[in-house]
Each structure stands twice: as structure tokens, then as C-alpha cells.
XYZ file of N, CA and C in Angstrom:
849
model
N 16.370 40.361 -31.610
C 16.911 40.192 -30.250
C 18.353 40.691 -30.219
N 18.681 41.572 -29.274
C 20.032 42.105 -29.160
C 20.969 41.055 -28.617
N 22.299 41.347 -28.742
C 23.292 40.387 -28.254
C 23.174 40.180 -26.763
N 22.865 41.261 -26.010
C 22.735 41.126 -24.554
C 21.513 40.296 -24.195
N 20.410 40.478 -24.945
C 19.213 39.691 -24.687
C 19.449 38.223 -25.020
N 20.204 37.988 -26.130
C 20.501 36.615 -26.509
C 21.365 35.924 -25.461
N 22.357 36.651 -24.937
C 23.216 36.085 -23.897
C 22.414 35.781 -22.642
N 21.495 36.696 -22.280
C 20.662 36.473 -21.096
C 19.755 35.272 -21.290
N 19.257 35.083 -22.533
C 18.402 33.936 -22.825
C 19.180 32.633 -22.675
N 20.445 32.623 -23.170
C 21.263 31.412 -23.054
C 21.565 31.093 -21.599
N 21.814 32.128 -20.806
C 22.083 31.913 -19.381
C 20.863 31.342 -18.685
N 19.668 31.880 -19.038
C 18.445 31.387 -18.395
C 18.165 29.943 -18.770
N 18.478 29.567 -20.019
C 18.285 28.186 -20.446
C 19.223 27.261 -19.690
N 20.494 27.685 -19.552
C 21.466 26.856 -18.851
C 21.122 26.710 -17.384
N 20.432 27.709 -16.822
C 20.101 27.665 -15.399
C 18.924 26.745 -15.099
N 18.194 26.324 -16.152
C 17.078 25.414 -15.925
C 17.600 24.062 -15.453
N 16.876 23.395 -14.547
C 17.340 22.092 -14.074
C 17.331 21.066 -15.195
N 18.406 20.272 -15.283
C 18.481 19.231 -16.295
C 17.639 18.027 -15.874
N 16.976 17.439 -16.853
C 16.170 16.260 -16.591
C 16.999 15.035 -16.971
N 17.280 14.178 -15.999
C 18.004 12.945 -16.260
C 17.025 11.963 -16.898
N 17.262 11.638 -18.146
C 16.326 10.796 -18.894
C 16.181 9.419 -18.262
N 17.288 8.847 -17.786
C 17.234 7.510 -17.194
C 16.425 7.534 -15.898
N 16.605 8.592 -15.098
C 15.823 8.687 -13.868
C 14.349 8.905 -14.184
N 14.066 9.695 -15.216
C 12.671 9.919 -15.606
C 12.023 8.609 -16.044
N 12.776 7.786 -16.780
C 12.245 6.482 -17.196
C 11.984 5.599 -15.982
N 12.917 5.601 -15.037
C 12.718 4.829 -13.811
C 11.514 5.308 -13.021
N 11.341 6.626 -12.965
C 10.201 7.189 -12.238
C 8.883 6.798 -12.904
N 8.872 6.754 -14.232
C 7.665 6.324 -14.950
C 7.329 4.885 -14.597
N 8.322 4.017 -14.628
C 8.084 2.609 -14.286
C 7.614 2.483 -12.845
N 8.224 3.258 -11.948
C 7.854 3.191 -10.536
C 6.421 3.679 -10.312
N 6.037 4.737 -11.005
C 4.688 5.282 -10.839
C 3.627 4.299 -11.322
N 3.857 3.688 -12.468
C 2.847 2.764 -13.010
C 2.786 1.467 -12.203
N 3.951 0.940 -11.817
C 3.960 -0.274 -10.986
C 3.380 0.011 -9.608
N 3.680 1.175 -9.066
C 3.153 1.545 -7.755
C 1.644 1.715 -7.766
N 1.120 2.260 -8.858
C -0.336 2.435 -8.958
C -1.043 1.081 -8.932
N -0.476 0.100 -9.629
C -1.079 -1.231 -9.623
C -0.994 -1.858 -8.234
N 0.127 -1.675 -7.553
C 0.274 -2.210 -6.197
C -0.769 -1.615 -5.256
N -0.939 -0.301 -5.297
C -1.916 0.367 -4.431
C -3.326 -0.137 -4.732
N -3.625 -0.290 -6.021
C -4.962 -0.765 -6.408
C -5.196 -2.184 -5.913
N -4.182 -3.055 -6.015
C -4.327 -4.428 -5.532
C -4.623 -4.459 -4.043
N -3.847 -3.706 -3.272
C -4.023 -3.702 -1.816
C -5.383 -3.119 -1.449
N -5.735 -1.996 -2.085
C -7.007 -1.343 -1.767
C -8.195 -2.233 -2.118
N -8.108 -2.923 -3.245
C -9.201 -3.800 -3.653
C -9.299 -5.005 -2.731
N -8.160 -5.592 -2.390
C -8.165 -6.756 -1.516
C -8.674 -6.419 -0.119
N -8.370 -5.202 0.338
C -8.822 -4.774 1.663
C -10.267 -4.295 1.656
N -10.851 -4.152 0.482
C -12.238 -3.705 0.398
C -12.416 -2.210 0.533
N -11.302 -1.456 0.441
C -11.402 -0.006 0.598
C -12.056 0.653 -0.612
N -11.664 0.197 -1.806
C -12.170 0.823 -3.036
C -12.670 -0.279 -3.971
N -13.876 -0.771 -3.764
C -14.408 -1.837 -4.642
C -14.467 -1.428 -6.099
N -14.539 -0.121 -6.364
C -14.639 0.340 -7.746
C -13.409 -0.021 -8.562
N -12.277 -0.314 -7.896
C -11.058 -0.693 -8.612
C -11.225 -2.016 -9.366
N -12.213 -2.822 -8.965
C -12.380 -4.146 -9.581
C -12.566 -4.043 -11.093
N -13.304 -3.049 -11.528
C -13.542 -2.892 -12.958
C -12.397 -2.247 -13.705
N -11.400 -1.751 -12.973
C -10.283 -1.047 -13.609
C -8.981 -1.827 -13.558
N -8.996 -3.015 -12.960
C -7.755 -3.751 -12.767
C -7.096 -4.142 -14.094
N -7.905 -4.513 -15.081
C -7.324 -4.879 -16.376
C -6.589 -3.690 -16.994
N -7.195 -2.519 -16.888
C -6.551 -1.308 -17.411
C -5.274 -0.990 -16.648
N -5.335 -1.116 -15.326
C -4.159 -0.833 -14.509
C -3.029 -1.823 -14.794
N -3.380 -3.088 -15.018
C -2.351 -4.072 -15.368
C -1.705 -3.730 -16.714
N -2.524 -3.268 -17.660
C -1.992 -2.873 -18.963
C -1.041 -1.680 -18.818
N -1.465 -0.700 -18.030
C -0.622 0.480 -17.803
C 0.679 0.093 -17.098
N 0.558 -0.821 -16.128
C 1.738 -1.266 -15.385
C 2.664 -2.121 -16.234
N 2.182 -2.597 -17.375
C 3.041 -3.308 -18.324
C 3.662 -2.335 -19.323
N 2.832 -1.469 -19.882
C 3.321 -0.550 -20.906
C 4.237 0.524 -20.327
N 3.997 0.931 -19.072
C 4.860 1.938 -18.445
C 6.308 1.471 -18.359
N 6.584 0.338 -17.714
C 7.958 -0.176 -17.686
C 8.507 -0.539 -19.068
N 7.632 -1.026 -19.971
C 8.101 -1.338 -21.323
C 8.591 -0.072 -22.024
N 7.835 1.013 -21.865
C 8.262 2.292 -22.436
C 9.541 2.779 -21.763
N 9.627 2.588 -20.460
C 10.842 2.974 -19.744
C 12.048 2.201 -20.272
N 11.852 0.919 -20.581
C 12.939 0.115 -21.146
C 13.372 0.653 -22.503
N 12.412 1.109 -23.305
C 12.739 1.719 -24.600
C 13.582 2.971 -24.389
N 13.171 3.800 -23.439
C 13.920 5.036 -23.153
C 15.341 4.705 -22.692
N 15.464 3.734 -21.796
C 16.791 3.341 -21.325
C 17.639 2.798 -22.471
N 17.011 2.071 -23.393
C 17.743 1.528 -24.541
C 18.279 2.645 -25.433
N 17.498 3.713 -25.580
C 17.936 4.817 -26.447
C 18.999 5.681 -25.788
N 19.136 5.600 -24.474
C 20.107 6.451 -23.789
C 21.449 5.766 -23.553
N 21.520 4.462 -23.770
C 22.787 3.773 -23.551
C 23.638 3.790 -24.815
N 24.936 3.883 -24.617
C 25.851 3.871 -25.752
C 26.325 2.463 -26.067
N 25.883 1.483 -25.292
C 26.356 0.113 -25.456
C 25.346 -0.700 -26.256
N 25.810 -1.307 -27.341
C 24.914 -2.054 -28.217
C 24.337 -3.297 -27.573
N 25.119 -4.001 -26.766
C 24.640 -5.220 -26.123
C 23.530 -4.891 -25.127
N 23.739 -3.873 -24.333
C 22.711 -3.467 -23.371
C 21.447 -3.027 -24.099
N 21.624 -2.330 -25.214
C 20.468 -1.868 -25.987
C 19.650 -3.048 -26.514
N 20.333 -4.076 -26.998
C 19.628 -5.262 -27.500
C 18.853 -5.943 -26.378
N 19.495 -6.104 -25.214
C 18.815 -6.729 -24.086
C 17.563 -5.970 -23.687
N 17.671 -4.647 -23.604
C 16.511 -3.829 -23.229
C 15.431 -3.859 -24.311
N 15.840 -3.957 -25.564
C 14.856 -4.039 -26.646
C 14.026 -5.316 -26.523
N 14.673 -6.435 -26.206
C 13.936 -7.679 -26.005
C 12.956 -7.535 -24.841
N 13.413 -6.936 -23.747
C 12.552 -6.750 -22.580
C 11.340 -5.900 -22.940
N 11.583 -4.796 -23.630
C 10.499 -3.864 -23.962
C 9.506 -4.480 -24.940
N 10.013 -5.060 -26.024
C 9.126 -5.568 -27.086
C 8.283 -6.735 -26.586
N 8.929 -7.721 -25.971
C 8.167 -8.890 -25.539
C 7.313 -8.584 -24.310
N 7.746 -7.632 -23.502
C 6.901 -7.220 -22.382
C 5.613 -6.605 -22.869
N 5.719 -5.718 -23.858
C 4.519 -5.086 -24.415
C 3.664 -6.096 -25.180
N 4.320 -6.991 -25.938
C 3.566 -7.997 -26.695
C 2.777 -8.919 -25.776
N 3.374 -9.281 -24.636
C 2.705 -10.194 -23.716
C 1.396 -9.627 -23.193
N 1.311 -8.294 -23.151
C 0.081 -7.669 -22.670
C -1.043 -7.780 -23.689
N -0.686 -7.887 -24.964
C -1.704 -7.908 -26.010
C -1.889 -9.284 -26.637
N -0.831 -10.106 -26.623
C -0.877 -11.415 -27.291
C -0.460 -12.490 -26.292
N -1.416 -13.101 -25.612
C -1.073 -14.106 -24.591
C -0.291 -15.297 -25.129
N -0.366 -15.558 -26.427
C 0.311 -16.725 -26.994
C 1.833 -16.572 -27.009
N 2.339 -15.362 -26.750
C 3.800 -15.175 -26.749
C 4.363 -15.345 -25.337
N 3.606 -15.985 -24.453
C 4.023 -16.103 -23.061
C 5.385 -16.770 -22.908
N 5.594 -17.864 -23.639
C 6.876 -18.575 -23.534
C 8.012 -17.698 -24.048
N 7.780 -17.050 -25.184
C 8.793 -16.140 -25.719
C 9.086 -14.996 -24.775
N 8.027 -14.516 -24.098
C 8.206 -13.410 -23.153
C 9.075 -13.830 -21.975
N 8.885 -15.065 -21.507
C 9.710 -15.565 -20.397
C 11.184 -15.541 -20.791
N 11.485 -16.072 -21.974
C 12.877 -16.136 -22.434
C 13.428 -14.736 -22.686
N 12.626 -13.888 -23.342
C 13.106 -12.558 -23.721
C 13.305 -11.657 -22.511
N 12.349 -11.665 -21.583
C 12.471 -10.790 -20.413
C 13.606 -11.252 -19.509
N 13.698 -12.562 -19.302
C 14.771 -13.080 -18.450
C 16.128 -12.920 -19.122
N 16.234 -13.397 -20.361
C 17.501 -13.323 -21.073
C 17.913 -11.895 -21.390
N 16.950 -11.105 -21.883
C 17.255 -9.707 -22.197
C 17.617 -8.924 -20.955
N 16.889 -9.176 -19.860
C 17.208 -8.499 -18.609
C 18.589 -8.868 -18.099
N 18.915 -10.169 -18.141
C 20.234 -10.620 -17.700
C 21.334 -10.005 -18.553
N 21.089 -9.919 -19.856
C 22.074 -9.343 -20.772
C 22.310 -7.864 -20.466
N 21.224 -7.109 -20.285
C 21.348 -5.678 -20.032
C 21.998 -5.397 -18.677
N 21.532 -6.101 -17.647
C 22.079 -5.877 -16.311
C 23.542 -6.323 -16.243
N 23.834 -7.463 -16.851
C 25.210 -7.949 -16.843
C 26.154 -7.014 -17.568
N 25.710 -6.500 -18.696
C 26.556 -5.572 -19.444
C 26.783 -4.273 -18.680
N 25.733 -3.783 -18.022
C 25.907 -2.547 -17.234
C 26.828 -2.799 -16.050
N 26.754 -3.987 -15.466
C 27.663 -4.336 -14.373
C 29.115 -4.255 -14.845
N 29.390 -4.801 -16.028
C 30.749 -4.776 -16.575
C 31.177 -3.349 -16.894
N 30.301 -2.589 -17.526
C 30.645 -1.214 -17.904
C 30.820 -0.316 -16.699
N 30.166 -0.656 -15.600
C 30.349 0.110 -14.366
C 31.630 -0.290 -13.635
N 32.364 -1.240 -14.229
C 33.642 -1.714 -13.681
C 33.469 -2.316 -12.288
N 32.366 -3.004 -12.102
C 32.161 -3.748 -10.860
C 32.864 -5.099 -10.985
N 33.303 -5.622 -9.864
C 34.034 -6.882 -9.876
C 33.067 -8.067 -9.889
N 33.503 -9.141 -10.532
C 32.713 -10.380 -10.564
C 33.039 -11.202 -9.319
N 32.525 -10.741 -8.181
C 32.776 -11.426 -6.911
C 31.448 -11.666 -6.205
N 31.476 -11.812 -4.896
C 30.257 -12.143 -4.162
C 29.209 -11.043 -4.233
N 29.612 -9.809 -4.584
C 28.632 -8.725 -4.722
C 27.636 -9.000 -5.848
N 28.014 -9.910 -6.744
C 27.134 -10.244 -7.863
C 25.997 -11.180 -7.462
N 26.091 -11.794 -6.278
C 25.103 -12.794 -5.863
C 23.661 -12.278 -5.844
N 23.385 -11.079 -5.268
C 21.979 -10.633 -5.302
C 21.450 -10.431 -6.707
N 22.308 -10.017 -7.627
C 21.882 -9.828 -9.016
C 21.524 -11.174 -9.642
N 22.395 -12.163 -9.447
C 22.142 -13.496 -9.991
C 20.868 -14.090 -9.396
N 20.685 -13.910 -8.092
C 19.506 -14.463 -7.427
C 18.219 -13.841 -7.965
N 18.218 -12.528 -8.142
C 16.994 -11.850 -8.586
C 16.700 -12.157 -10.049
N 17.740 -12.198 -10.889
C 17.518 -12.591 -12.290
C 17.001 -14.022 -12.358
N 17.561 -14.900 -11.528
C 17.065 -16.267 -11.468
C 15.616 -16.330 -11.022
N 15.255 -15.462 -10.083
C 13.866 -15.410 -9.614
C 12.916 -15.016 -10.735
N 13.365 -14.109 -11.600
C 12.527 -13.702 -12.738
C 12.223 -14.906 -13.624
N 13.261 -15.655 -13.989
C 13.062 -16.802 -14.868
C 12.203 -17.886 -14.248
N 12.506 -18.263 -13.005
C 11.754 -19.334 -12.349
C 10.299 -18.932 -12.109
N 10.091 -17.704 -11.650
C 8.726 -17.254 -11.340
C 7.865 -17.176 -12.597
N 8.437 -16.672 -13.687
C 7.672 -16.591 -14.933
C 7.380 -17.976 -15.498
N 8.343 -18.895 -15.387
C 8.094 -20.263 -15.830
C 6.969 -20.899 -15.011
N 6.988 -20.704 -13.718
C 5.912 -21.215 -12.879
C 4.575 -20.620 -13.238
N 4.583 -19.342 -13.623
C 3.327 -18.663 -13.954
C 2.695 -19.192 -15.229
N 3.510 -19.738 -16.154
C 2.928 -20.258 -17.399
C 2.650 -21.759 -17.317
N 2.805 -22.323 -16.104
C 2.383 -23.701 -15.901
C 3.472 -24.736 -15.817
N 4.740 -24.323 -15.792
C 5.840 -25.281 -15.660
C 6.116 -25.503 -14.166
N 5.708 -26.656 -13.651
C 5.873 -26.956 -12.220
C 5.535 -25.724 -11.367
N 4.304 -25.241 -11.461
C 3.961 -23.954 -10.855
C 4.220 -23.865 -9.357
N 3.865 -24.897 -8.603
C 4.058 -24.822 -7.147
C 5.537 -24.748 -6.792
N 6.323 -25.641 -7.388
C 7.754 -25.696 -7.071
C 8.483 -24.442 -7.527
N 8.288 -24.054 -8.777
C 9.039 -22.922 -9.319
C 8.586 -21.596 -8.717
N 7.298 -21.454 -8.411
C 6.831 -20.224 -7.773
C 7.436 -20.065 -6.387
N 7.515 -21.179 -5.653
C 8.119 -21.132 -4.319
C 9.611 -20.836 -4.400
N 10.304 -21.497 -5.339
C 11.733 -21.237 -5.514
C 11.984 -19.792 -5.949
N 11.158 -19.304 -6.878
C 11.298 -17.925 -7.332
C 11.091 -16.933 -6.207
N 10.116 -17.207 -5.351
C 9.865 -16.331 -4.204
C 11.077 -16.279 -3.285
N 11.622 -17.446 -2.954
C 12.774 -17.488 -2.050
C 14.009 -16.831 -2.674
N 14.241 -17.076 -3.957
C 15.385 -16.437 -4.614
C 15.247 -14.919 -4.605
N 14.035 -14.444 -4.890
C 13.817 -12.999 -4.912
C 14.034 -12.382 -3.523
N 13.461 -12.990 -2.500
C 13.583 -12.430 -1.157
C 15.015 -12.504 -0.640
N 15.708 -13.605 -0.890
C 17.093 -13.722 -0.441
C 18.006 -12.788 -1.242
N 17.717 -12.654 -2.535
C 18.463 -11.673 -3.323
C 18.196 -10.264 -2.835
N 16.935 -9.977 -2.516
C 16.599 -8.657 -1.981
C 17.292 -8.388 -0.658
N 17.417 -9.434 0.170
C 18.095 -9.275 1.456
C 19.551 -8.875 1.281
N 20.155 -9.288 0.150
C 21.575 -9.009 -0.090
C 21.812 -7.737 -0.909
N 20.756 -7.034 -1.329
C 20.955 -5.839 -2.157
C 21.723 -4.714 -1.474
N 21.753 -4.609 -0.136
C 22.597 -3.556 0.448
C 24.066 -3.679 0.060
N 24.495 -4.861 -0.388
C 25.890 -5.035 -0.817
C 26.191 -4.266 -2.095
N 25.153 -3.799 -2.804
C 25.360 -3.153 -4.092
C 25.671 -1.670 -3.990
N 25.558 -1.092 -2.801
C 25.912 0.312 -2.627
C 26.266 0.561 -1.166
N 26.933 1.678 -0.917
C 27.337 2.002 0.448
C 26.099 2.231 1.316
N 26.174 1.819 2.556
C 25.047 1.985 3.470
C 25.580 2.183 4.881
N 24.723 2.668 5.757
C 25.140 2.945 7.126
C 24.186 2.356 8.141
N 24.475 2.622 9.393
C 23.645 2.077 10.471
C 22.214 2.591 10.400
N 22.058 3.845 10.011
C 20.709 4.411 9.930
C 19.858 3.661 8.909
N 20.489 3.257 7.812
C 19.754 2.516 6.783
C 19.332 1.144 7.299
N 20.271 0.450 7.974
C 19.930 -0.847 8.559
C 18.853 -0.701 9.631
N 18.923 0.392 10.409
C 17.921 0.609 11.456
C 16.536 0.786 10.832
N 16.483 1.545 9.742
C 15.204 1.762 9.069
C 14.650 0.446 8.535
N 15.514 -0.318 7.859
C 15.083 -1.612 7.351
C 14.680 -2.558 8.461
N 15.412 -2.519 9.579
C 15.098 -3.389 10.713
C 13.764 -3.061 11.350
N 13.460 -1.773 11.446
C 12.180 -1.356 12.036
C 11.017 -1.844 11.176
N 11.147 -1.690 9.856
C 10.078 -2.140 8.958
C 9.916 -3.657 9.041
N 11.049 -4.371 9.074
C 10.997 -5.836 9.172
C 10.385 -6.273 10.500
N 10.751 -5.586 11.585
C 10.196 -5.925 12.901
C 8.688 -5.691 12.931
N 8.248 -4.595 12.306
C 6.813 -4.327 12.242
C 6.094 -5.418 11.454
N 6.735 -5.870 10.374
C 6.156 -6.953 9.577
C 6.031 -8.232 10.400
N 7.072 -8.553 11.165
C 7.039 -9.756 12.007
C 5.948 -9.631 13.057
N 5.820 -8.453 13.662
C 4.800 -8.246 14.692
C 3.400 -8.443 14.127
N 3.159 -7.860 12.952
C 1.842 -7.999 12.326
C 1.624 -9.450 11.884
N 2.671 -10.060 11.321
C 2.540 -11.429 10.852
C 2.304 -12.421 11.971
N 2.830 -12.125 13.144
C 2.632 -13.016 14.286
C 1.225 -12.907 14.854
N 0.718 -11.671 14.896
C -0.612 -11.458 15.484
C -1.742 -11.730 14.487
N -1.480 -11.517 13.211
C -2.529 -11.727 12.192
C -1.935 -12.442 10.993
N -1.584 -13.723 11.148
C -0.878 -14.438 10.072
C -1.676 -14.583 8.785
N -2.989 -14.802 8.904
C -3.786 -15.000 7.691
C -3.909 -13.710 6.895
N -4.083 -12.598 7.598
C -4.165 -11.301 6.916
C -2.837 -10.977 6.256
N -1.745 -11.219 6.988
C -0.411 -10.950 6.442
C -0.138 -11.795 5.203
N -0.510 -13.079 5.271
C -0.313 -13.953 4.121
C -1.102 -13.495 2.913
N -2.348 -13.066 3.145
C -3.180 -12.608 2.031
C -2.619 -11.333 1.410
N -2.185 -10.392 2.261
C -1.669 -9.118 1.753
C -0.362 -9.321 0.992
N 0.544 -10.141 1.550
C 1.822 -10.355 0.864
C 1.642 -11.123 -0.446
N 0.645 -12.002 -0.508
C 0.370 -12.710 -1.757
C -0.155 -11.751 -2.810
N -1.134 -10.922 -2.427
C -1.752 -10.002 -3.379
C -0.793 -8.872 -3.750
N -0.144 -8.283 -2.743
C 0.697 -7.122 -2.993
C 2.064 -7.502 -3.547
N 2.657 -8.567 -2.994
C 4.021 -8.900 -3.379
C 4.184 -10.171 -4.171
N 3.102 -10.915 -4.392
C 3.216 -12.164 -5.137
C 3.988 -13.246 -4.400
N 4.069 -13.133 -3.067
C 4.866 -14.059 -2.262
C 4.138 -15.394 -2.140
N 4.849 -16.494 -2.464
C 4.275 -17.834 -2.403
C 5.223 -18.747 -1.635
N 4.727 -19.338 -0.554
C 5.466 -20.389 0.135
C 6.636 -19.948 0.987
N 6.792 -18.660 1.241
C 7.916 -18.181 2.052
C 7.496 -18.028 3.510
N 8.409 -18.357 4.420
C 8.131 -18.184 5.843
C 8.176 -16.703 6.202
N 7.635 -16.388 7.355
C 7.641 -14.998 7.816
C 9.073 -14.504 8.008
N 9.965 -15.384 8.443
C 11.361 -14.994 8.651
C 12.027 -14.599 7.334
N 11.856 -15.418 6.302
C 12.450 -15.104 5.002
C 11.853 -13.813 4.443
N 10.549 -13.645 4.613
C 9.888 -12.428 4.152
C 10.444 -11.201 4.868
N 10.647 -11.315 6.182
C 11.166 -10.189 6.958
C 12.604 -9.861 6.564
N 13.419 -10.890 6.351
C 14.817 -10.670 5.965
C 14.895 -9.986 4.598
N 14.104 -10.454 3.638
C 14.090 -9.830 2.322
C 13.610 -8.390 2.375
N 12.561 -8.154 3.149
C 12.032 -6.796 3.294
C 13.065 -5.881 3.927
N 13.744 -6.366 4.958
C 14.774 -5.576 5.633
C 15.856 -5.147 4.650
N 16.337 -6.082 3.833
C 17.385 -5.753 2.880
C 16.944 -4.739 1.840
N 15.745 -4.927 1.294
C 15.257 -4.019 0.263
C 15.009 -2.614 0.811
N 14.392 -2.522 1.983
C 14.130 -1.208 2.582
C 15.438 -0.525 2.949
N 16.417 -1.293 3.439
C 17.735 -0.736 3.736
C 18.363 -0.136 2.481
N 18.228 -0.825 1.362
C 18.807 -0.350 0.109
C 18.107 0.914 -0.380
N 16.782 0.955 -0.288
C 16.052 2.172 -0.655
C 16.523 3.341 0.211
N 16.639 3.109 1.515
C 17.081 4.145 2.439
C 18.483 4.633 2.106
N 19.390 3.707 1.817
C 20.766 4.079 1.506
C 20.838 4.915 0.235
N 20.098 4.514 -0.790
C 20.095 5.281 -2.027
C 19.539 6.679 -1.840
N 18.428 6.786 -1.104
C 17.806 8.091 -0.882
C 18.696 8.980 -0.009
N 19.278 8.406 1.037
C 20.113 9.202 1.954
C 21.335 9.772 1.239
N 21.898 9.012 0.316
C 23.081 9.465 -0.420
C 22.726 10.251 -1.684
N 21.434 10.441 -1.912
C 20.957 11.087 -3.142
C 21.452 10.347 -4.392
N 21.604 9.070 -4.240
C 21.933 8.200 -5.382
C 20.587 7.736 -5.932
N 19.975 8.603 -6.746
C 18.567 8.429 -7.077
C 18.309 7.228 -7.971
N 19.259 6.882 -8.836
C 19.027 5.699 -9.669
C 18.946 4.441 -8.807
N 19.821 4.356 -7.787
C 19.777 3.203 -6.881
C 18.497 3.212 -6.050
N 18.090 4.395 -5.579
C 16.877 4.494 -4.758
C 15.644 4.089 -5.558
N 15.540 4.590 -6.797
C 14.398 4.230 -7.640
C 14.457 2.755 -8.006
N 15.650 2.251 -8.288
C 15.792 0.844 -8.625
C 15.357 -0.068 -7.495
N 15.815 0.234 -6.276
C 15.412 -0.582 -5.127
C 13.917 -0.459 -4.869
N 13.366 0.749 -5.048
C 11.925 0.937 -4.860
C 11.129 0.130 -5.888
N 11.657 0.010 -7.107
C 10.991 -0.813 -8.122
C 10.975 -2.281 -7.719
N 12.051 -2.744 -7.087
C 12.057 -4.116 -6.591
C 10.986 -4.302 -5.512
N 10.824 -3.294 -4.661
C 9.825 -3.379 -3.585
C 8.415 -3.430 -4.159
N 8.088 -2.493 -5.039
C 6.713 -2.436 -5.551
C 6.456 -3.537 -6.571
N 7.501 -3.996 -7.264
C 7.319 -5.079 -8.224
C 7.016 -6.387 -7.526
N 7.755 -6.660 -6.448
C 7.543 -7.906 -5.716
C 8.077 -9.107 -6.481
N 7.648 -10.273 -6.079
C 8.097 -11.510 -6.734
C 7.678 -11.462 -8.208
N 8.623 -11.606 -9.144
C 8.328 -11.377 -10.570
C 7.612 -12.525 -11.258
N 6.407 -12.832 -10.787
C 5.663 -13.963 -11.328
C 4.679 -13.559 -12.423
N 4.591 -12.281 -12.739
C 3.769 -11.811 -13.854
C 4.632 -10.875 -14.690
N 4.198 -10.597 -15.904
C 4.980 -9.724 -16.781
C 5.138 -8.324 -16.194
N 4.071 -7.676 -15.686
C 4.276 -6.348 -15.088
C 5.276 -6.374 -13.933
N 5.189 -7.376 -13.070
C 6.136 -7.476 -11.955
C 7.557 -7.706 -12.469
N 7.698 -8.602 -13.448
C 9.019 -8.922 -13.971
C 9.669 -7.704 -14.626
N 8.895 -6.926 -15.375
C 9.439 -5.723 -16.006
C 9.933 -4.737 -14.952
N 9.136 -4.549 -13.896
C 9.538 -3.633 -12.826
C 10.821 -4.114 -12.158
N 10.921 -5.412 -11.918
C 12.097 -5.963 -11.242
C 13.341 -5.843 -12.115
N 13.231 -6.152 -13.402
C 14.383 -6.061 -14.301
C 14.890 -4.626 -14.390
N 13.971 -3.684 -14.568
C 14.391 -2.280 -14.652
C 14.953 -1.798 -13.322
N 14.344 -2.257 -12.228
C 14.857 -1.878 -10.915
C 16.276 -2.365 -10.707
N 16.555 -3.589 -11.108
C 17.893 -4.147 -10.958
C 18.898 -3.392 -11.828
N 18.488 -3.038 -13.040
C 19.373 -2.292 -13.936
C 19.755 -0.943 -13.331
N 18.770 -0.230 -12.776
C 19.048 1.073 -12.166
C 19.844 0.928 -10.874
N 19.616 -0.153 -10.167
C 20.294 -0.349 -8.880
C 21.794 -0.560 -9.056
N 22.203 -1.259 -10.112
C 23.634 -1.523 -10.295
C 24.355 -0.362 -10.971
N 23.601 0.642 -11.412
C 24.231 1.786 -12.069
C 24.915 2.677 -11.039
N 26.185 3.035 -11.261
C 26.874 3.913 -10.304
C 26.328 5.331 -10.356
N 26.597 6.090 -9.315
C 26.160 7.478 -9.302
C 26.761 8.226 -10.488
N 25.910 8.925 -11.228
C 26.394 9.676 -12.391
C 26.447 8.863 -13.669
N 26.042 7.572 -13.600
C 26.037 6.737 -14.788
C 27.418 6.229 -15.131
N 27.562 5.700 -16.338
C 28.832 5.169 -16.808
C 29.256 5.956 -18.044
N 30.529 5.874 -18.327
C 31.046 6.595 -19.486
C 30.563 5.934 -20.772
N 30.451 6.746 -21.798
C 30.018 6.220 -23.084
C 31.039 5.319 -23.633
């Protein structure tokens, strides 16, 4: 190869679009969690009865996808504390899919590891420890309470508390990034549509939100407020091309109330991506 050909080859390589590894990991988690959500809704609505025999496989994929994404995120961070937190999330998330006896350990590891990773990224992003931290605390708390309820610890009480914490935390997520009137309008329209459907067909709405979002014991108003906040955040991230925030907020939407390991993994990764500033943080 001549020097001119070699130079042209280097230029062509540099001109190729760069793949952001963290965004690719988020997209993987979003795709696998989204596939499970679509299958749940379609099966519950009776559209695709054939999904009934594939739900176990889809749940496994929706667990391993985010677990693998957590591994990728752990390898891309320069911070040891964040890496340890993500390692706990990934390992115990994957183990929970294969070994049901580690359920208690998974609750502690996913909640604690997620809190450690998200908290460390918050500090490294130089965010202030003020009221903006409230949605993060609420959603991390929802992960712990919902998972505890799922393994039989005061299931009715903790599942209801986890649902409310998640929805109220979701309602406050627009505080985590810049947003405008258009974003609030989009979120408001979706919330209004939800209220309209919930008012005219409450039993159908309750069944769909339970199956799709894991919502337990929340009023239509709380559900609408949480939905409005989350959709507003997705809109704000997408409009600003802040893709990590957009994917993170979308993971919160498709993950829903984190009362199962697949949901909890999606929510933890979504929160981690949501608090990441545009362009990431310095090493």
C-alpha cells in the first residue's frame, strides 16, 4: 500500500461514525426490556396468544440484556466505586434469573449496587446535593421496597409504597435536565389521554398498567402525574439530542415499577444514564 493510499485509508476510518459504547449498552437494555413490555401487553390483550409459550425466554432475555449492559457500563467507567456497584447489579441480576435462591441477595445487590453507581456518577458529574436529588432517591427507594415486596416482605404494603415512590420520582425527573414548554405539552397530552381512557374504562386501564407497568395500588391521578413527568423527560432528552438522558428516561418508562429483577435492572440502568451529563464525565 502506497503512502497516499495509507493516508486515504486513515481518513476513511476517521470519517466512520463513532459508536458510543455507553449508549449502545443503554440501547441493548432498552431493546430487551421493551420487547418484554410489548409481549406482556400483546399477550394480555389477546393479540398474540403464541407469546404465552415464549414469556419465560423473553423474561430471561430481558434480564440478561440489562445485566450485560451493566457489565459494559462497568468496563467503560474510570471510577472504581461505580464499577463495583455496576458489577453487583450485573452479577446478581444475572444470577437471579438462574438461581431463585439468591433472591434476597439480589435485592440487596441490585438496590445497593445501583445506589452506589448512580450516587457516584452524580458526584462525578458535579451535580449538587440539593432538591434535584429527590427523584433519584425516590426511584432508588422504589427499587428496594418493590423488590422486598416481591420476595414476600409485607408484599401489599411495600408494593404499594414502591409504586408510589416510583411514580412520584418519575414525576420529578424533568428536574434532572433542561426542558421546555413543548416537552411539558407532550407529557401533558399523554397524561390527559391516560386519564381519559382510565375514566371511561377503569378496569381495562388497571389491568394494562398492572401487566405493563407493574403498578399496584396507585390512583389514576398519581399514575397520570408520574407518566407526565417521565414522558416529559424522554421528550426533553430527545429534543436536545441528549441521548443518554433520553434512553435512560425511556428505560424508566418501559421498566415500570421495579418489582421484578428485569424491571429493576432496567430502572437502575435508566437512572444511571439519566443523571449522566451530555458527553459523559471526565476520567
